[in-house]
CSV table of C-alpha atoms in Angstrom, one decimal:
chain,number,residue,atom,x,y,z
A,289,UNK,CA,-1.9,-24.9,36.5
A,290,UNK,CA,0.9,-23.3,38.4
A,291,UNK,CA,1.0,-24.1,42.1
A,292,UNK,CA,3.1,-22.2,44.6
A,293,UNK,CA,3.7,-23.8,48.0
A,294,UNK,CA,5.4,-22.0,50.9
A,295,UNK,CA,6.5,-23.6,54.1
A,296,UNK,CA,6.2,-23.2,56.9
A,297,UNK,CA,3.0,-21.3,56.9
A,298,UNK,CA,3.5,-20.2,60.5
A,299,UNK,CA,6.9,-19.5,62.1
A,300,UNK,CA,7.6,-18.4,65.6
A,301,UNK,CA,11.2,-17.6,66.4
A,302,UNK,CA,13.3,-15.9,68.9
A,303,UNK,CA,15.3,-12.7,68.3
A,304,UNK,CA,18.8,-13.4,67.2
A,305,UNK,CA,18.0,-16.8,65.6
A,306,UNK,CA,18.3,-17.7,61.9
A,307,UNK,CA,15.7,-19.4,59.8
A,308,UNK,CA,14.7,-20.1,56.2
A,309,UNK,CA,11.3,-19.9,54.5
A,310,UNK,CA,10.9,-22.1,51.4
A,311,UNK,CA,8.9,-21.5,48.3
A,312,UNK,CA,8.4,-24.3,45.8
A,313,UNK,CA,6.6,-24.0,42.5
A,314,UNK,CA,5.3,-26.5,40.0
A,315,UNK,CA,6.1,-25.2,36.5
A,316,UNK,CA,9.0,-23.6,34.8
A,317,UNK,CA,9.5,-19.9,35.6
A,318,UNK,CA,12.6,-17.7,35.9
A,319,UNK,CA,11.0,-14.8,37.7
A,320,UNK,CA,10.1,-14.9,41.4
A,321,UNK,CA,9.1,-12.2,43.8
A,322,UNK,CA,9.1,-11.9,47.6
A,323,UNK,CA,6.6,-9.5,49.3
A,324,UNK,CA,6.1,-8.5,52.9
A,325,UNK,CA,2.7,-7.7,54.4
A,326,UNK,CA,2.2,-6.1,57.8
A,327,UNK,CA,-1.1,-6.7,59.6
A,328,UNK,CA,-3.9,-4.6,58.0
A,329,UNK,CA,-1.5,-3.2,55.4
A,330,UNK,CA,-0.7,-3.7,51.8
A,331,UNK,CA,2.0,-5.8,50.1
A,332,UNK,CA,5.4,-4.3,49.9
A,333,UNK,CA,8.0,-5.7,47.4
A,334,UNK,CA,11.1,-7.1,48.9
A,335,UNK,CA,13.0,-8.9,46.2
A,336,UNK,CA,12.8,-9.5,42.5
A,337,UNK,CA,14.7,-12.7,41.4
A,338,UNK,CA,15.1,-12.9,37.6
A,339,UNK,CA,17.3,-15.8,36.8
A,340,UNK,CA,18.7,-19.1,38.1
A,341,UNK,CA,21.2,-18.6,40.9
A,342,UNK,CA,20.0,-15.1,41.6
A,343,UNK,CA,20.7,-13.9,45.1
A,344,UNK,CA,19.5,-10.7,46.7
A,345,UNK,CA,20.1,-9.3,50.2
A,346,UNK,CA,18.6,-6.5,52.1
A,347,UNK,CA,19.5,-6.1,55.7
A,348,UNK,CA,18.8,-9.4,57.6
A,349,UNK,CA,16.9,-10.9,54.7
A,350,UNK,CA,18.5,-12.8,51.8
A,351,UNK,CA,16.6,-14.4,48.9
A,352,UNK,CA,17.8,-16.9,46.4
A,353,UNK,CA,16.4,-18.7,43.3
A,354,UNK,CA,17.1,-22.1,41.9
A,355,UNK,CA,15.0,-22.4,38.8
A,356,UNK,CA,16.1,-26.0,38.1
A,357,UNK,CA,14.8,-27.1,41.5
A,358,UNK,CA,11.9,-24.7,41.2
A,359,UNK,CA,12.8,-23.4,44.7
A,360,UNK,CA,13.3,-20.1,46.3
A,361,UNK,CA,14.4,-19.4,49.8
A,362,UNK,CA,14.1,-16.4,52.1
A,363,UNK,CA,16.8,-16.6,54.8
A,364,UNK,CA,16.5,-14.6,57.9
A,365,UNK,CA,19.6,-13.8,59.8
A,366,UNK,CA,19.6,-12.8,63.5
A,367,UNK,CA,15.9,-12.0,63.5
A,368,UNK,CA,14.6,-8.9,65.2
A,369,UNK,CA,11.0,-8.1,66.2
A,370,UNK,CA,10.6,-5.6,63.3
A,371,UNK,CA,10.7,-8.5,60.9
A,372,UNK,CA,7.4,-9.9,62.2
A,373,UNK,CA,5.1,-9.9,59.2
A,374,UNK,CA,3.6,-12.2,56.6
A,375,UNK,CA,6.0,-13.0,53.7
A,376,UNK,CA,4.7,-14.1,50.3
A,377,UNK,CA,6.5,-15.5,47.4
A,378,UNK,CA,5.0,-15.1,43.9
A,379,UNK,CA,5.9,-16.7,40.7
A,380,UNK,CA,5.5,-15.1,37.3
A,381,UNK,CA,3.5,-16.9,34.7
A,382,UNK,CA,4.6,-14.5,32.0
A,383,UNK,CA,2.7,-15.0,28.9
A,384,UNK,CA,3.0,-13.7,25.4
A,385,UNK,CA,3.0,-9.9,25.3
A,386,UNK,CA,5.0,-9.6,28.5
A,387,UNK,CA,2.1,-9.1,31.0
A,388,UNK,CA,3.1,-10.2,34.4
A,389,UNK,CA,0.5,-12.5,35.9
A,390,UNK,CA,1.6,-13.7,39.4
A,391,UNK,CA,0.6,-16.7,41.4
A,392,UNK,CA,1.1,-16.2,45.1
A,393,UNK,CA,1.9,-18.7,47.8
A,394,UNK,CA,-0.3,-18.7,50.9
A,395,UNK,CA,2.2,-16.7,52.9
A,396,UNK,CA,4.4,-17.4,55.9
A,397,UNK,CA,3.4,-15.6,59.0
A,398,UNK,CA,6.5,-14.8,60.9
A,399,UNK,CA,6.5,-13.8,64.6
A,400,UNK,CA,9.8,-12.8,66.2
A,401,UNK,CA,9.7,-13.0,70.0
A,402,UNK,CA,12.0,-11.1,72.3
B,85,UNK,CA,4.8,9.5,42.8
B,86,UNK,CA,1.7,8.9,44.9
B,87,UNK,CA,1.7,5.2,44.2
B,88,UNK,CA,-1.4,3.2,43.4
B,89,UNK,CA,-4.5,4.9,44.8
B,90,UNK,CA,-7.6,3.0,45.8
B,91,UNK,CA,-11.0,4.2,47.0
B,92,UNK,CA,-12.9,3.8,49.2
B,93,UNK,CA,-10.5,2.5,51.8
B,94,UNK,CA,-13.3,0.9,53.7
B,95,UNK,CA,-16.8,0.0,52.6
B,96,UNK,CA,-19.7,-1.5,54.6
B,97,UNK,CA,-22.8,-2.4,52.7
B,98,UNK,CA,-25.8,-4.6,52.9
B,99,UNK,CA,-26.4,-7.7,51.0
B,100,UNK,CA,-27.9,-7.0,47.6
B,101,UNK,CA,-26.4,-3.6,47.2
B,102,UNK,CA,-24.1,-2.6,44.4
B,103,UNK,CA,-20.5,-1.9,45.3
B,104,UNK,CA,-17.9,-0.1,43.2
B,105,UNK,CA,-14.2,-0.1,44.0
B,106,UNK,CA,-11.9,2.3,42.2
B,107,UNK,CA,-8.2,2.3,41.4
B,108,UNK,CA,-5.8,4.7,39.9
B,109,UNK,CA,-2.5,3.0,38.8
B,110,UNK,CA,0.9,4.6,38.8
B,111,UNK,CA,1.3,6.9,35.9
B,112,UNK,CA,3.1,5.2,33.0
B,113,UNK,CA,2.3,1.6,34.1
B,114,UNK,CA,0.6,-0.4,31.4
B,115,UNK,CA,-0.7,-3.4,33.4
B,116,UNK,CA,-3.3,-3.3,36.2
B,117,UNK,CA,-4.4,-6.2,38.4
B,118,UNK,CA,-7.3,-6.7,40.8
B,119,UNK,CA,-6.8,-9.1,43.7
B,120,UNK,CA,-8.9,-10.3,46.5
B,121,UNK,CA,-7.5,-11.4,49.9
B,122,UNK,CA,-9.3,-13.5,52.5
B,123,UNK,CA,-8.1,-15.6,55.3
B,124,UNK,CA,-9.6,-18.8,53.8
B,125,UNK,CA,-8.4,-18.4,50.2
B,126,UNK,CA,-5.4,-16.2,50.5
B,127,UNK,CA,-4.5,-13.8,47.7
B,128,UNK,CA,-6.4,-14.4,44.5
B,129,UNK,CA,-6.0,-12.7,41.1
B,130,UNK,CA,-9.4,-11.7,39.8
B,131,UNK,CA,-8.6,-10.0,36.5
B,132,UNK,CA,-5.8,-8.1,34.9
B,133,UNK,CA,-5.5,-5.5,32.1
B,134,UNK,CA,-2.7,-4.7,29.7
B,135,UNK,CA,-2.9,-1.4,28.0
B,136,UNK,CA,-6.5,-1.0,29.2
B,137,UNK,CA,-7.6,-4.3,27.6
B,138,UNK,CA,-8.8,-7.2,29.9
B,139,UNK,CA,-6.4,-10.1,29.3
B,140,UNK,CA,-7.4,-12.7,31.8
B,141,UNK,CA,-10.6,-12.6,33.8
B,142,UNK,CA,-10.6,-16.3,34.8
B,143,UNK,CA,-10.4,-15.4,38.4
B,144,UNK,CA,-13.6,-13.4,38.5
B,145,UNK,CA,-15.8,-15.5,40.8
B,146,UNK,CA,-19.1,-15.1,39.0
B,147,UNK,CA,-21.2,-12.8,36.8
B,148,UNK,CA,-21.9,-10.6,39.8
B,149,UNK,CA,-18.3,-9.3,39.4
B,150,UNK,CA,-17.3,-7.0,36.6
B,151,UNK,CA,-14.3,-4.8,35.9
B,152,UNK,CA,-13.5,-2.0,33.5
B,153,UNK,CA,-10.6,0.1,32.6
B,154,UNK,CA,-11.8,3.0,30.4
B,155,UNK,CA,-8.4,4.7,30.3
B,156,UNK,CA,-4.9,4.3,31.5
B,157,UNK,CA,-5.4,6.1,34.7
B,158,UNK,CA,-8.6,4.5,36.1
B,159,UNK,CA,-10.2,1.2,36.7
B,160,UNK,CA,-13.3,0.0,38.5
B,161,UNK,CA,-14.3,-3.3,40.0
B,162,UNK,CA,-18.1,-3.7,40.5
B,163,UNK,CA,-20.0,-6.2,42.5
B,164,UNK,CA,-23.8,-6.4,41.9
B,165,UNK,CA,-25.5,-7.7,43.8
B,166,UNK,CA,-23.1,-8.0,46.7
B,167,UNK,CA,-23.2,-11.0,49.1
B,168,UNK,CA,-21.7,-11.6,52.6
B,169,UNK,CA,-19.1,-14.0,51.1
B,170,UNK,CA,-17.7,-11.1,49.0
B,171,UNK,CA,-16.3,-9.6,52.2
B,172,UNK,CA,-12.6,-9.3,51.7
B,173,UNK,CA,-9.8,-6.9,51.1
B,174,UNK,CA,-9.5,-6.0,47.5
B,175,UNK,CA,-6.2,-4.8,46.2
B,176,UNK,CA,-5.3,-3.1,43.0
B,177,UNK,CA,-1.8,-3.4,41.7
B,178,UNK,CA,0.1,-1.9,38.7
B,179,UNK,CA,3.1,-2.9,36.7
B,180,UNK,CA,5.3,-0.9,34.4
B,181,UNK,CA,5.8,-3.6,31.8
B,182,UNK,CA,8.8,-4.6,29.9
B,183,UNK,CA,11.6,-6.8,31.0
B,184,UNK,CA,13.0,-4.6,33.7
B,185,UNK,CA,13.6,-5.6,37.3
B,186,UNK,CA,10.3,-4.1,38.2
B,187,UNK,CA,7.5,-5.7,40.3
B,188,UNK,CA,3.9,-5.2,40.9
B,189,UNK,CA,3.1,-2.2,43.1
B,190,UNK,CA,0.1,-2.7,45.3
B,191,UNK,CA,-2.4,-0.1,46.5
B,192,UNK,CA,-3.5,0.2,50.1
B,193,UNK,CA,-6.6,-2.0,49.5
B,194,UNK,CA,-10.3,-1.6,50.0
B,195,UNK,CA,-11.7,-3.4,53.0
B,196,UNK,CA,-15.2,-4.6,52.1
B,197,UNK,CA,-17.7,-5.9,54.5
B,198,UNK,CA,-21.1,-7.1,53.2
B,199,UNK,CA,-23.7,-7.5,56.0
């Protein structure tokens, strides 16, 4: 059974600081996703990482994937208050036929303080 | 595109009542997923369909839950009878398929409260 672990689960940081969220998973996969969820809202896709060594950046967020280590990171640079949200990683358990079944981590609740 | 559409957005019902949640996926997407989100258990996959066919319903908690996808543009998740522990946010998501750089697109969710 695929397990996905995120840490930390809660992160409080000051504006302007850098930090990294980690996502470890237990079985082989080469597709990993990061989502953002604001309170009371739905999940919004941030990044799709499709291969070992993949790196994607959008604004102050950068995500990477190391399939050999079964590890993805979401790095936050110079945090701002607008980044406060819960961030989920999800790993693809792609089965025969190409259907995309995802297993989600528990999420990291990020609070950026002024 | 309007995105994934779910209805109702909020539902309050009493224990024992039947609840039906509805989802319209993005046109052209061939996979549809139903998730449940609670504080205690996080985001759980209940069931997913590929080309309207249920592929994996191992996440459906018990026989009180059932899901159908009669055509490519509509799916329902039914709870009968409902119980207070079913209170959660239920998300529907759709996926276009293939090996593209696509992801699952989530609907706004249905917030269910069973009293």
